[in-house]
Coordinates of C-alpha atoms in Angstrom, one line a residue:
Chain A
M1 CA 42.5 -64.9 -138.4
A2 CA 45.4 -62.6 -138.1
D3 CA 48.7 -63.6 -136.6
E4 CA 49.8 -62.4 -133.3
A5 CA 53.3 -61.4 -134.4
L6 CA 51.6 -58.8 -136.7
F7 CA 49.8 -57.2 -133.9
Q8 CA 52.8 -57.1 -131.7
F9 CA 54.9 -55.5 -134.4
L10 CA 52.2 -53.0 -135.1
H11 CA 51.8 -52.2 -131.4
N12 CA 55.5 -51.6 -131.3
E13 CA 55.4 -49.2 -134.2
V14 CA 52.5 -47.3 -132.8
I15 CA 54.5 -46.8 -129.6
Q16 CA 57.5 -45.7 -131.6
Y17 CA 55.5 -43.3 -133.6
V18 CA 53.8 -41.7 -130.7
Y19 CA 57.1 -41.2 -128.9
K20 CA 58.9 -40.0 -132.0
S21 CA 56.3 -37.4 -132.7
A22 CA 56.7 -36.3 -129.1
E23 CA 60.4 -35.6 -129.6
N24 CA 59.7 -33.0 -132.2
G25 CA 56.7 -31.4 -130.6
E26 CA 58.1 -31.4 -127.1
M27 CA 55.4 -33.5 -125.6
E28 CA 56.2 -35.0 -122.3
N29 CA 55.9 -38.6 -121.3
G30 CA 52.4 -38.2 -119.8
R31 CA 50.9 -36.9 -123.0
C32 CA 52.3 -39.8 -125.0
I33 CA 50.8 -42.2 -122.5
T34 CA 47.5 -40.4 -122.8
R35 CA 47.6 -40.6 -126.6
L36 CA 48.3 -44.3 -126.6
E37 CA 45.6 -44.8 -124.0
N38 CA 43.1 -42.9 -126.2
M39 CA 43.9 -45.1 -129.2
G40 CA 43.4 -48.1 -127.0
F41 CA 40.1 -46.7 -125.7
R42 CA 38.6 -46.5 -129.2
V43 CA 39.8 -50.0 -130.0
G44 CA 38.4 -51.3 -126.8
Q45 CA 35.0 -49.8 -127.5
G46 CA 34.9 -51.5 -130.9
L47 CA 36.1 -54.8 -129.5
I48 CA 33.5 -55.1 -126.8
E49 CA 30.7 -54.5 -129.2
R50 CA 31.9 -57.5 -131.2
F51 CA 32.6 -59.7 -128.2
T52 CA 29.3 -59.2 -126.4
K53 CA 27.1 -59.8 -129.4
D54 CA 25.9 -63.2 -128.1
T55 CA 26.4 -62.9 -124.3
A56 CA 23.6 -62.6 -121.8
R57 CA 22.9 -59.4 -120.1
F58 CA 25.3 -58.7 -117.2
K59 CA 23.9 -58.9 -113.7
D60 CA 26.1 -56.3 -112.1
E61 CA 29.5 -54.6 -112.0
L62 CA 31.3 -57.7 -110.8
D63 CA 29.8 -59.8 -113.6
I64 CA 31.2 -57.3 -116.1
M65 CA 34.6 -57.4 -114.5
K66 CA 34.5 -61.2 -114.7
F67 CA 33.7 -61.0 -118.3
I68 CA 36.7 -58.7 -118.9
C69 CA 39.0 -61.0 -117.0
K70 CA 37.9 -64.2 -118.8
D71 CA 36.4 -63.7 -122.2
F72 CA 37.8 -60.3 -123.1
W73 CA 41.3 -61.1 -122.0
T74 CA 41.2 -64.5 -123.7
S75 CA 40.1 -63.0 -127.0
V76 CA 42.7 -60.3 -126.9
F77 CA 45.6 -61.7 -125.0
K78 CA 45.0 -65.4 -125.3
K79 CA 44.9 -66.1 -121.6
Q80 CA 42.8 -65.3 -118.6
I81 CA 43.6 -62.8 -116.0
D82 CA 45.4 -64.8 -113.2
N83 CA 44.0 -63.0 -110.3
L84 CA 41.1 -60.6 -109.8
R85 CA 40.7 -58.7 -106.5
T86 CA 38.3 -56.1 -105.4
N87 CA 37.6 -54.0 -102.3
H88 CA 33.9 -54.1 -103.2
Q89 CA 34.0 -50.3 -103.3
G90 CA 34.7 -49.8 -107.0
I91 CA 38.4 -50.7 -107.1
Y92 CA 39.4 -53.9 -109.0
V93 CA 43.0 -55.2 -109.4
L94 CA 43.6 -57.4 -112.4
Q95 CA 46.8 -59.3 -112.2
D96 CA 48.3 -61.0 -115.3
N97 CA 51.4 -63.0 -114.4
K98 CA 52.6 -63.3 -118.0
F99 CA 51.3 -60.3 -119.9
R100 CA 51.5 -60.9 -123.7
L101 CA 52.9 -57.5 -124.7
L102 CA 55.7 -57.6 -122.1
N103 CA 56.5 -61.2 -122.9
Q104 CA 58.9 -60.3 -125.6
L105 CA 61.0 -58.0 -123.4
S106 CA 63.7 -59.1 -121.1
A107 CA 62.5 -60.5 -117.8
G108 CA 65.3 -58.6 -116.0
K109 CA 65.2 -55.1 -114.7
Q110 CA 66.9 -53.6 -117.8
Y111 CA 63.8 -52.4 -119.6
L112 CA 61.5 -51.9 -116.6
E113 CA 61.4 -48.2 -117.1
H114 CA 60.0 -48.7 -120.6
A115 CA 57.2 -51.0 -119.4
P116 CA 54.6 -48.3 -119.0
K117 CA 54.7 -47.5 -122.7
Y118 CA 53.7 -51.1 -123.5
L119 CA 50.8 -51.0 -121.1
A120 CA 49.1 -47.7 -121.9
F121 CA 47.3 -49.0 -125.0
S122 CA 46.0 -52.0 -123.0
C123 CA 44.8 -49.7 -120.2
G124 CA 42.8 -47.9 -122.9
L125 CA 41.4 -51.2 -124.2
V126 CA 40.0 -52.0 -120.8
R127 CA 38.7 -48.5 -120.2
G128 CA 37.1 -48.4 -123.6
G129 CA 35.5 -51.8 -123.2
L130 CA 34.1 -50.9 -119.8
S131 CA 32.8 -47.6 -121.1
N132 CA 30.8 -49.3 -123.7
L133 CA 29.3 -51.5 -121.1
G134 CA 28.2 -48.4 -119.3
V135 CA 30.9 -48.4 -116.7
K136 CA 33.0 -45.2 -116.4
S137 CA 36.5 -45.9 -115.0
I138 CA 40.1 -45.0 -114.7
V139 CA 42.5 -47.7 -115.6
T140 CA 46.2 -47.7 -114.6
A141 CA 48.8 -50.3 -114.8
E142 CA 52.0 -51.1 -112.9
V143 CA 54.8 -53.6 -113.3
S144 CA 57.2 -54.6 -110.5
V145 CA 58.6 -57.7 -112.1
M146 CA 58.5 -58.4 -115.8
P147 CA 56.4 -59.8 -117.4
A148 CA 53.8 -59.7 -114.7
C149 CA 51.6 -56.7 -114.3
K150 CA 48.7 -55.4 -112.4
F151 CA 45.9 -53.3 -113.9
Q152 CA 44.0 -51.2 -111.5
V153 CA 40.4 -50.3 -112.4
M154 CA 38.8 -47.5 -110.5
I155 CA 35.1 -47.2 -111.2
Q156 CA 33.8 -43.7 -111.3
K157 CA 30.4 -43.3 -109.8
Chain B
M1 CA 61.0 -69.0 -114.4
S2 CA 61.5 -71.3 -117.2
R3 CA 60.5 -70.3 -120.7
Q4 CA 57.7 -72.4 -122.1
S5 CA 58.5 -73.9 -125.5
N6 CA 55.0 -75.1 -126.5
R7 CA 54.7 -72.4 -129.1
T8 CA 52.9 -74.1 -131.9
S9 CA 51.8 -72.1 -134.8
D10 CA 48.2 -72.6 -133.8
S11 CA 48.6 -70.7 -130.5
K12 CA 49.9 -67.8 -132.5
K13 CA 46.6 -67.1 -134.1
M14 CA 44.6 -64.3 -132.6
N15 CA 41.6 -62.2 -133.0
S16 CA 42.0 -60.3 -136.2
E17 CA 39.5 -57.7 -135.1
L18 CA 42.1 -56.4 -132.6
F19 CA 44.6 -56.0 -135.3
T20 CA 42.1 -54.4 -137.7
L21 CA 40.8 -51.9 -135.1
T22 CA 44.3 -51.1 -133.8
Y23 CA 45.4 -50.3 -137.4
G24 CA 42.3 -48.2 -137.8
A25 CA 43.2 -46.2 -134.6
L26 CA 46.7 -45.7 -136.0
V27 CA 45.4 -44.3 -139.3
T28 CA 43.0 -42.1 -137.5
Q29 CA 45.7 -40.7 -135.4
L30 CA 48.0 -40.1 -138.4
C31 CA 45.2 -38.3 -140.2
K32 CA 44.8 -36.0 -137.2
D33 CA 48.6 -35.4 -137.0
Y34 CA 49.3 -34.8 -140.7
E35 CA 47.6 -32.3 -142.9
N36 CA 47.6 -34.1 -146.2
D37 CA 47.0 -37.7 -147.2
E38 CA 50.3 -38.1 -149.0
E39 CA 52.1 -37.6 -145.7
V40 CA 49.9 -40.2 -144.0
N41 CA 50.6 -42.7 -146.8
K42 CA 54.3 -42.1 -146.5
Q43 CA 54.3 -42.5 -142.7
L44 CA 52.3 -45.7 -143.0
D45 CA 54.6 -47.0 -145.6
K46 CA 57.6 -46.2 -143.3
M47 CA 56.0 -48.0 -140.4
G48 CA 55.3 -50.9 -142.6
Y49 CA 58.9 -51.0 -143.7
N50 CA 60.0 -51.2 -140.0
I51 CA 57.6 -54.0 -139.4
G52 CA 58.7 -55.8 -142.6
V53 CA 62.4 -55.9 -141.7
R54 CA 61.5 -57.6 -138.5
L55 CA 58.6 -59.7 -139.7
I56 CA 60.8 -61.5 -142.3
E57 CA 62.8 -63.1 -139.5
D58 CA 59.7 -64.4 -137.8
F59 CA 58.5 -65.6 -141.2
L60 CA 61.6 -67.5 -142.1
A61 CA 61.9 -69.0 -138.7
R62 CA 58.4 -70.3 -138.7
S63 CA 57.7 -71.2 -142.3
S64 CA 60.9 -73.1 -143.2
V65 CA 60.9 -71.6 -146.6
G66 CA 64.3 -71.5 -148.2
R67 CA 65.8 -69.1 -150.7
C68 CA 63.7 -68.3 -153.7
H69 CA 65.3 -68.9 -157.0
D70 CA 63.2 -66.5 -159.1
F71 CA 60.6 -63.8 -158.8
R72 CA 57.8 -66.2 -159.6
E73 CA 58.6 -68.4 -156.7
T74 CA 58.8 -65.3 -154.5
A75 CA 55.3 -64.3 -155.7
D76 CA 54.0 -67.7 -154.8
V77 CA 55.5 -67.7 -151.3
I78 CA 54.2 -64.2 -150.6
A79 CA 50.7 -65.1 -151.7
K80 CA 50.3 -68.6 -150.5
V81 CA 52.4 -68.8 -147.4
A82 CA 53.0 -65.3 -146.0
F83 CA 49.6 -63.7 -146.6
K84 CA 47.9 -66.8 -145.4
M85 CA 50.1 -67.0 -142.3
Y86 CA 49.7 -63.4 -141.2
L87 CA 46.4 -62.2 -142.5
G88 CA 44.6 -65.4 -143.1
V89 CA 43.9 -64.6 -146.8
T90 CA 45.4 -66.0 -150.0
P91 CA 45.6 -63.4 -152.8
S92 CA 45.9 -64.6 -156.3
V93 CA 48.9 -63.8 -158.4
T94 CA 48.2 -62.5 -161.9
N95 CA 49.1 -59.9 -164.6
W96 CA 52.7 -61.0 -165.0
S97 CA 54.7 -58.7 -167.2
P98 CA 56.4 -60.4 -170.2
A99 CA 59.8 -60.0 -168.6
G100 CA 58.5 -61.7 -165.5
D101 CA 59.7 -58.9 -163.3
E102 CA 56.3 -57.5 -162.4
F103 CA 53.1 -59.0 -161.0
S104 CA 49.9 -58.2 -159.2
L105 CA 48.4 -59.6 -156.0
I106 CA 44.7 -59.6 -156.1
L107 CA 43.0 -59.5 -152.7
E108 CA 39.3 -60.4 -152.7
S109 CA 39.1 -59.2 -149.1
N110 CA 41.5 -57.1 -147.2
P111 CA 41.4 -57.8 -143.5
L112 CA 42.8 -54.3 -142.8
V113 CA 39.7 -52.6 -144.1
D114 CA 37.0 -54.7 -142.4
F115 CA 35.2 -51.9 -140.7
V116 CA 36.4 -49.0 -142.8
E117 CA 34.7 -46.4 -144.9
L118 CA 36.7 -43.6 -146.3
P119 CA 35.3 -40.1 -145.7
D120 CA 35.1 -37.9 -148.8
N121 CA 37.8 -35.6 -147.8
H122 CA 40.5 -38.2 -147.9
N123 CA 40.7 -38.9 -151.6
N124 CA 44.4 -39.5 -151.7
L125 CA 44.6 -41.7 -148.7
V126 CA 45.9 -45.2 -149.5
Y127 CA 44.5 -46.8 -146.4
S128 CA 46.5 -50.0 -146.4
S129 CA 49.8 -48.4 -147.3
L130 CA 51.3 -50.3 -144.4
L131 CA 51.2 -53.4 -146.5
C132 CA 53.4 -51.9 -149.2
G133 CA 56.0 -51.1 -146.6
V134 CA 55.8 -54.5 -145.0
L135 CA 56.4 -56.2 -148.4
R136 CA 59.2 -53.8 -149.4
G137 CA 61.0 -54.1 -146.0
S138 CA 60.8 -57.9 -145.8
L139 CA 62.0 -58.5 -149.3
E140 CA 64.8 -56.1 -148.8
M141 CA 66.1 -58.3 -146.0
V142 CA 66.3 -61.2 -148.5
Q143 CA 68.3 -59.1 -151.0
M144 CA 65.5 -58.1 -153.2
A145 CA 64.7 -54.5 -154.0
V146 CA 61.1 -54.2 -155.1
D147 CA 58.6 -51.4 -155.8
V148 CA 55.2 -52.0 -154.2
R149 CA 52.1 -49.9 -154.7
F150 CA 48.3 -50.2 -154.7
A151 CA 46.8 -50.2 -158.2
Q152 CA 43.3 -50.8 -157.1
D153 CA 41.5 -50.5 -153.8
T154 CA 38.0 -51.6 -152.8
L155 CA 37.8 -48.6 -150.5
R156 CA 37.9 -46.3 -153.5
G157 CA 35.2 -48.2 -155.3
D158 CA 37.2 -50.7 -157.3
N159 CA 36.0 -54.3 -157.4
V160 CA 39.1 -55.8 -156.0
T161 CA 42.2 -54.7 -154.2
E162 CA 45.3 -55.0 -156.3
I163 CA 48.9 -54.7 -155.1
R164 CA 51.4 -54.2 -157.9
M165 CA 54.9 -55.5 -157.3
K166 CA 57.9 -54.7 -159.5
F167 CA 61.3 -56.3 -159.1
I168 CA 64.0 -53.6 -159.3
K169 CA 67.3 -55.4 -158.6
R170 CA 69.1 -57.9 -156.5
I171 CA 70.9 -56.3 -153.6
E172 CA 74.5 -57.4 -153.5
E173 CA 75.7 -58.7 -150.3
N174 CA 78.5 -56.5 -149.1
L175 CA 80.6 -58.8 -147.0
P176 CA 83.3 -57.1 -145.1
A177 CA 86.7 -58.1 -146.5
G178 CA 88.1 -61.3 -145.1
D179 CA 84.7 -62.3 -143.7
E180 CA 83.0 -65.6 -144.6

């Protein structure tokens, strides 16, 4: 068992690294986010393989989303998603009221503009996980009040 | 919203696969970004250093370990407390130099390399370089300058993973005049 602090520090370093290399290479913010997301994607793919070893076959898309909200989230972030909403047309909103990777930042407005950096990797995690379950998606995240955040999953048909 | 204070050490444990895979993703990215392995090693070491200087605070706060009186004690704390706490493994401490300023940490298993196979074209890559940086950075924060390097690595076909640590010097505290 690894310790959580280690992952959080590593995650910070990854963000630092991606943004620093961007300074030299004139990469804009969007590209950095994409890079972080891609790294998360690969990790998500690996994780879901490990987590679903012993689970029963999923019935449908909603079943998969429930798995992500409960088991996947618990394994990765040590809590469940607080709220899952869907329009039943392929859009799911996962709300986490106390997101692990934002928890260490000030709850005020001071660092709100930096929040997206800390979410990109996790968006990738979810997308990667879903992709290995055969669900193509676009995952975005938004924060209005720290440390709560909403992940929006748009399923691609 | 009130801050919860039920942070027991147990709740800090997490899935180590996430850490291992994330580290793998980072190394992969670095290998894409840099042309040669030496650069990648250097970069990993640097990132490890940054982590180390911060990790030591977390460690001291949570482990209630006091100041170490000699290098042997330091070795013990690193192997038995720190490695156990953060990576869940306990390396053995061996190969002391006669002067007592150099020793080896032998890792039977290295959690960082759980799912890793080195491709042939990365002969010089020291995959777990991050660890060297972490050790160096954290010890520097407790006034110890050390040299850390990998002497053996299971990824390159050795039987065990060996981290060699050499004490260089005590870093003197430079207190500003009139302070204290």
